[in-house]
mmCIF file of C-alpha atoms in Angstrom:
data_model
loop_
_atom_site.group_PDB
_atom_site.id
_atom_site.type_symbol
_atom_site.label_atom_id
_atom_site.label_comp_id
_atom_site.label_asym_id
_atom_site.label_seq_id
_atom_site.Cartn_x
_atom_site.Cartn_y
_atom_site.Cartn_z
ATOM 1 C CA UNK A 498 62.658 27.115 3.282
ATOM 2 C CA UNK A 499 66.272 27.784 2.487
ATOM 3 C CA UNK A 500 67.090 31.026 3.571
ATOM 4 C CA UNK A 501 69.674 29.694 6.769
ATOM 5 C CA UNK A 502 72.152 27.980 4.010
ATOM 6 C CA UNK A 503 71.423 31.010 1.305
ATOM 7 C CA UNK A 504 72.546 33.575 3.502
ATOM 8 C CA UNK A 505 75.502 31.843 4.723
ATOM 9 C CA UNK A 506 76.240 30.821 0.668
ATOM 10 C CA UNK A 507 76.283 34.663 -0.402
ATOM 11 C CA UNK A 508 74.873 36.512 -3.271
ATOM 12 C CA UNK A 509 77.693 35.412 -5.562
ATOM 13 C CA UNK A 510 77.699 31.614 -4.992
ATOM 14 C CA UNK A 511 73.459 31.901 -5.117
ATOM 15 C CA UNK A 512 73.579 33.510 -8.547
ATOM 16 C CA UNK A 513 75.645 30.646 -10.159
ATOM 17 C CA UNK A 514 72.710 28.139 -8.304
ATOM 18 C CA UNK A 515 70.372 30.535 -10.408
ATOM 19 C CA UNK A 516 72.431 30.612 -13.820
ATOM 20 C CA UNK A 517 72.562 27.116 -13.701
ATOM 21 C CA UNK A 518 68.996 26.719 -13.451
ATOM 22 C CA UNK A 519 68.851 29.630 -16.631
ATOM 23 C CA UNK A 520 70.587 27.084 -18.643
ATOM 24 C CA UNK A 521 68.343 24.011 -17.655
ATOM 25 C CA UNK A 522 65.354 25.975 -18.716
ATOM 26 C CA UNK A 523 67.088 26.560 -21.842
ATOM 27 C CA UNK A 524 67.470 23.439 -22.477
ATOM 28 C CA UNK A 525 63.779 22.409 -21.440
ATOM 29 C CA UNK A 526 62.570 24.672 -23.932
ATOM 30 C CA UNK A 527 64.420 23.150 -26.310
ATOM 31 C CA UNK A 528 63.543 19.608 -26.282
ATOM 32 C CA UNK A 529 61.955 19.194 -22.779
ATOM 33 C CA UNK A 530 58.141 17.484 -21.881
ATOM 34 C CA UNK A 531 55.972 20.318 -20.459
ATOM 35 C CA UNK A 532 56.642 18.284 -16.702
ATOM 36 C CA UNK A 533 60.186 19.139 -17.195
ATOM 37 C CA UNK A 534 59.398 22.735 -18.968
ATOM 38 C CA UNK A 535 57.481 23.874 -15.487
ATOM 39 C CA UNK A 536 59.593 22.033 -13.022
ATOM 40 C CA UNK A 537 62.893 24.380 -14.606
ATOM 41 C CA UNK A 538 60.264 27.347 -14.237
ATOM 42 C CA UNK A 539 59.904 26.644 -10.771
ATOM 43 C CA UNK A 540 62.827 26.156 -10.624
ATOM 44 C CA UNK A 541 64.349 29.948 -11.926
ATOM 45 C CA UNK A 542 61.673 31.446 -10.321
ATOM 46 C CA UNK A 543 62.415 29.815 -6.506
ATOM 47 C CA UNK A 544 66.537 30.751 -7.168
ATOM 48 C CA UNK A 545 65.615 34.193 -8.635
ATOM 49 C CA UNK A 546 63.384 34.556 -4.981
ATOM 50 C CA UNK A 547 66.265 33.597 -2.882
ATOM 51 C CA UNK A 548 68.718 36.120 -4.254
ATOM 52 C CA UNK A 549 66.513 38.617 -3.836
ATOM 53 C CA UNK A 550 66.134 37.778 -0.159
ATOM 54 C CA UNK A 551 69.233 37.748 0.310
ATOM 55 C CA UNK A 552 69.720 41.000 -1.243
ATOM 56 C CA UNK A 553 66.846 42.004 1.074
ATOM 57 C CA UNK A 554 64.903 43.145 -2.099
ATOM 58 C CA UNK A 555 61.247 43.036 -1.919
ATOM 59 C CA UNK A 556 60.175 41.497 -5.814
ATOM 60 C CA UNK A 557 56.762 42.541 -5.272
ATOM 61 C CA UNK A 558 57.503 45.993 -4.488
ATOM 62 C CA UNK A 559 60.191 46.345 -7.321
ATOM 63 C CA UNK A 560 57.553 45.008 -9.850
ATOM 64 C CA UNK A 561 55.377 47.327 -8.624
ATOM 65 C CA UNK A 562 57.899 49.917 -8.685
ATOM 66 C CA UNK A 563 58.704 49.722 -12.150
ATOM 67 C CA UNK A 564 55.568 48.083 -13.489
ATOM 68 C CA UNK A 565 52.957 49.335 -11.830
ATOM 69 C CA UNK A 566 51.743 52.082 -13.515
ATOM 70 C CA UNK A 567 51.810 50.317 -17.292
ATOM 71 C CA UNK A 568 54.257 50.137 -19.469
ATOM 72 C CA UNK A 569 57.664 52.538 -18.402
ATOM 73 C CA UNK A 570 58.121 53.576 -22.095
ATOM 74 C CA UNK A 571 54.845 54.344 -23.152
ATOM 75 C CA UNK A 572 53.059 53.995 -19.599
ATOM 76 C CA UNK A 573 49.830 52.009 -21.157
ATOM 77 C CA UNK A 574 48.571 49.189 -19.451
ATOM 78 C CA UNK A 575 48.739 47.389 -23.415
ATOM 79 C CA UNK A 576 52.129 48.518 -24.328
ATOM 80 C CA UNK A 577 51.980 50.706 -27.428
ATOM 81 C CA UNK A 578 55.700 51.654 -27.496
ATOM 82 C CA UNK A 579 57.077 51.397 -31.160
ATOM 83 C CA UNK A 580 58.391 47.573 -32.540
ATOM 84 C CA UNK A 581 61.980 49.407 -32.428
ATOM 85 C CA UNK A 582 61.614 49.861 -28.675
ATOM 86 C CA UNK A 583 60.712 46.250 -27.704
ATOM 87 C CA UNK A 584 60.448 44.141 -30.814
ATOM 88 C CA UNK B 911 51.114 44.078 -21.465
ATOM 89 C CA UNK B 912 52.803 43.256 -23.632
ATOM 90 C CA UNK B 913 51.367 39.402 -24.579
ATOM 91 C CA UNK B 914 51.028 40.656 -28.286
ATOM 92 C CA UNK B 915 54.472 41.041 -29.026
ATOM 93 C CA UNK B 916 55.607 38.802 -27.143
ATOM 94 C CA UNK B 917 53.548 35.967 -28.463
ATOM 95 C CA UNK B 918 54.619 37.175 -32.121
ATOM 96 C CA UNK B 919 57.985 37.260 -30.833
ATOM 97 C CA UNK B 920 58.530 33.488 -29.882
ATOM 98 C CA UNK B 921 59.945 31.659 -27.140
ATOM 99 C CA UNK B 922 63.349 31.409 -28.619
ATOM 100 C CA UNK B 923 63.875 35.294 -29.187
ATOM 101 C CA UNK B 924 61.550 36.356 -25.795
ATOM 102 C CA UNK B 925 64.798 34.126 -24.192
ATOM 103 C CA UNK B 926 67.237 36.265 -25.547
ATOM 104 C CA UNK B 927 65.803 39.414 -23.999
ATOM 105 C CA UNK B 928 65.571 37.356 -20.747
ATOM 106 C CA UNK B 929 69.044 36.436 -20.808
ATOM 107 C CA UNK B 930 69.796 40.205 -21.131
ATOM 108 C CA UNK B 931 68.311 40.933 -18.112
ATOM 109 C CA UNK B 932 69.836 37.987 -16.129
ATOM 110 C CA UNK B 933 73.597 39.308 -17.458
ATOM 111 C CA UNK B 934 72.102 42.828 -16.684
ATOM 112 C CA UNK B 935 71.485 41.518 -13.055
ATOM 113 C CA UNK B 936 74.726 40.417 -12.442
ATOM 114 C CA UNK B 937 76.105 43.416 -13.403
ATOM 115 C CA UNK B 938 73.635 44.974 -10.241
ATOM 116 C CA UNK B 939 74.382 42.875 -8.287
ATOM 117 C CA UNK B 940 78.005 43.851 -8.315
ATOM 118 C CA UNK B 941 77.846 47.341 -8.140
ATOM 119 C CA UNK B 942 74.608 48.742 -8.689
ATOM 120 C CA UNK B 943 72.443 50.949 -6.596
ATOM 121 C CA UNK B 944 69.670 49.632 -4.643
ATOM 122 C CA UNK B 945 67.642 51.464 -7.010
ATOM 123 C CA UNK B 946 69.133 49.739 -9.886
ATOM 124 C CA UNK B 947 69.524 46.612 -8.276
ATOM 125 C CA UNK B 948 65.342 46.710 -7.997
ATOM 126 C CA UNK B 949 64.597 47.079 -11.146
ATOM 127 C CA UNK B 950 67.502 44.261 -12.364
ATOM 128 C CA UNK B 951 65.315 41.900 -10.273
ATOM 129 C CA UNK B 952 61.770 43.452 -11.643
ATOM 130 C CA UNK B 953 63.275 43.446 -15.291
ATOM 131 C CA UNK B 954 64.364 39.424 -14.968
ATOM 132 C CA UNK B 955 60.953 38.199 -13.133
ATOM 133 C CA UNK B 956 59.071 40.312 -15.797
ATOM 134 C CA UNK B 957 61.007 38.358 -18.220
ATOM 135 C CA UNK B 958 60.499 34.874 -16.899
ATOM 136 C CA UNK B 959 56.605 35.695 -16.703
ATOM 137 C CA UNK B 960 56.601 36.489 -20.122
ATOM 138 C CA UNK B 961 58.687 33.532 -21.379
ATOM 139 C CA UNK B 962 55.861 31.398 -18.973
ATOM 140 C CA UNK B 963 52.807 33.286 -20.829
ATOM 141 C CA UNK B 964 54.553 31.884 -24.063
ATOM 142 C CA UNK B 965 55.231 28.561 -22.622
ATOM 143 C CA UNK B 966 51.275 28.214 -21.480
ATOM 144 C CA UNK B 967 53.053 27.910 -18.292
ATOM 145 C CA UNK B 968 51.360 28.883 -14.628
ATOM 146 C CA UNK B 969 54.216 29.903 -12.248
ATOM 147 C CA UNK B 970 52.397 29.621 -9.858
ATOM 148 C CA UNK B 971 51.358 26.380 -10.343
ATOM 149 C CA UNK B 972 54.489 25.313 -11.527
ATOM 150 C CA UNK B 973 56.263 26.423 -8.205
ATOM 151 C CA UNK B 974 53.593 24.983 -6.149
ATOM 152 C CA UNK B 975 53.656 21.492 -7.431
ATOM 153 C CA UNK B 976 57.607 21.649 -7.291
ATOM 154 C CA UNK B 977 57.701 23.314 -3.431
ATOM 155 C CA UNK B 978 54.303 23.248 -2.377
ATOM 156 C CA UNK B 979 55.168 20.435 0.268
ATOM 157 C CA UNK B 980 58.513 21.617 1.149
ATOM 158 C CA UNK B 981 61.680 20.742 0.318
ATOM 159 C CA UNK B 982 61.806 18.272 -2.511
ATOM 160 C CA UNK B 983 65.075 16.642 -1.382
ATOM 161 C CA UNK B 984 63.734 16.025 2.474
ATOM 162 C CA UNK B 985 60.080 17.118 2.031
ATOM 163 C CA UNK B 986 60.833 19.902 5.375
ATOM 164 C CA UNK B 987 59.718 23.060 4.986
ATOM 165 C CA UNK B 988 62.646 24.032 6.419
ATOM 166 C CA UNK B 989 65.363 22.368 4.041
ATOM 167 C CA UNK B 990 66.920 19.396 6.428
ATOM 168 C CA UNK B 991 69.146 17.829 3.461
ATOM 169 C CA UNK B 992 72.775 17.767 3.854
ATOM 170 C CA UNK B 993 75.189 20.527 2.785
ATOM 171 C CA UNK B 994 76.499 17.998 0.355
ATOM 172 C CA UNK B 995 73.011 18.248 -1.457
ATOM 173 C CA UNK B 996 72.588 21.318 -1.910
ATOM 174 C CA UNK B 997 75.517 23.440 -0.485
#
């Protein structure tokens, strides 16, 4: 939908677009309606997507890549890593 | 896989451990490996899923009612809005 002007804007510019949107959905969770709460969501989510095209990485396949088999501490499908590891 | 924890956790500290990863992304993104770059973006979606679990919040539906039908500045699926708009 974007990609012509997020190509031509560059991974560095695109990840400020994306830490902006971090901060608005920090601020939804705060004190935002749940309209505004999924629209930031979206929102993260669609600027997280275009760096990654632009960075030519595939976020299915690097989910998958690190996720994919379970857990990568403990390798469950229901982490059962200690609370220490990931409280 | 880890909805346990992470519902005992909260929203407020399951943020924290997002932000990590977004300030652990940046850091990839300026000179990490492919590899590591991957996992960066793996690490931050796996995050924001999470935080939407929490939340009660469908990504997918979020993102679909927000760019289901297009652009939300010009409605194109190919963004037509000025640079001005959204550089």
């Amino acid at each position: 939908m974007y990609y012509d002007k997020d190509a031509a804007r560059g991974a560095e510019a695109t990840f400020l677009w994306f830490a902006e949107e971090v901060g608005e959905l920090a601020a939804a969770l705060r004190n935002g309606t749940d309209e505004e709460l999924q629209a930031e969501f979206a929102d993260v989510l669609a600027w997280l997507v275009t760096l990654a095209n632009i960075k030519n990485v595939d976020l299915n396949q690097a989910l998958s890549r690190k996720y994919g088999s379970g857990c990568p501490g403990c390798g469950h499908l229901i982490c059962q890593c200690p609370d220490s590891e990931k409280p």
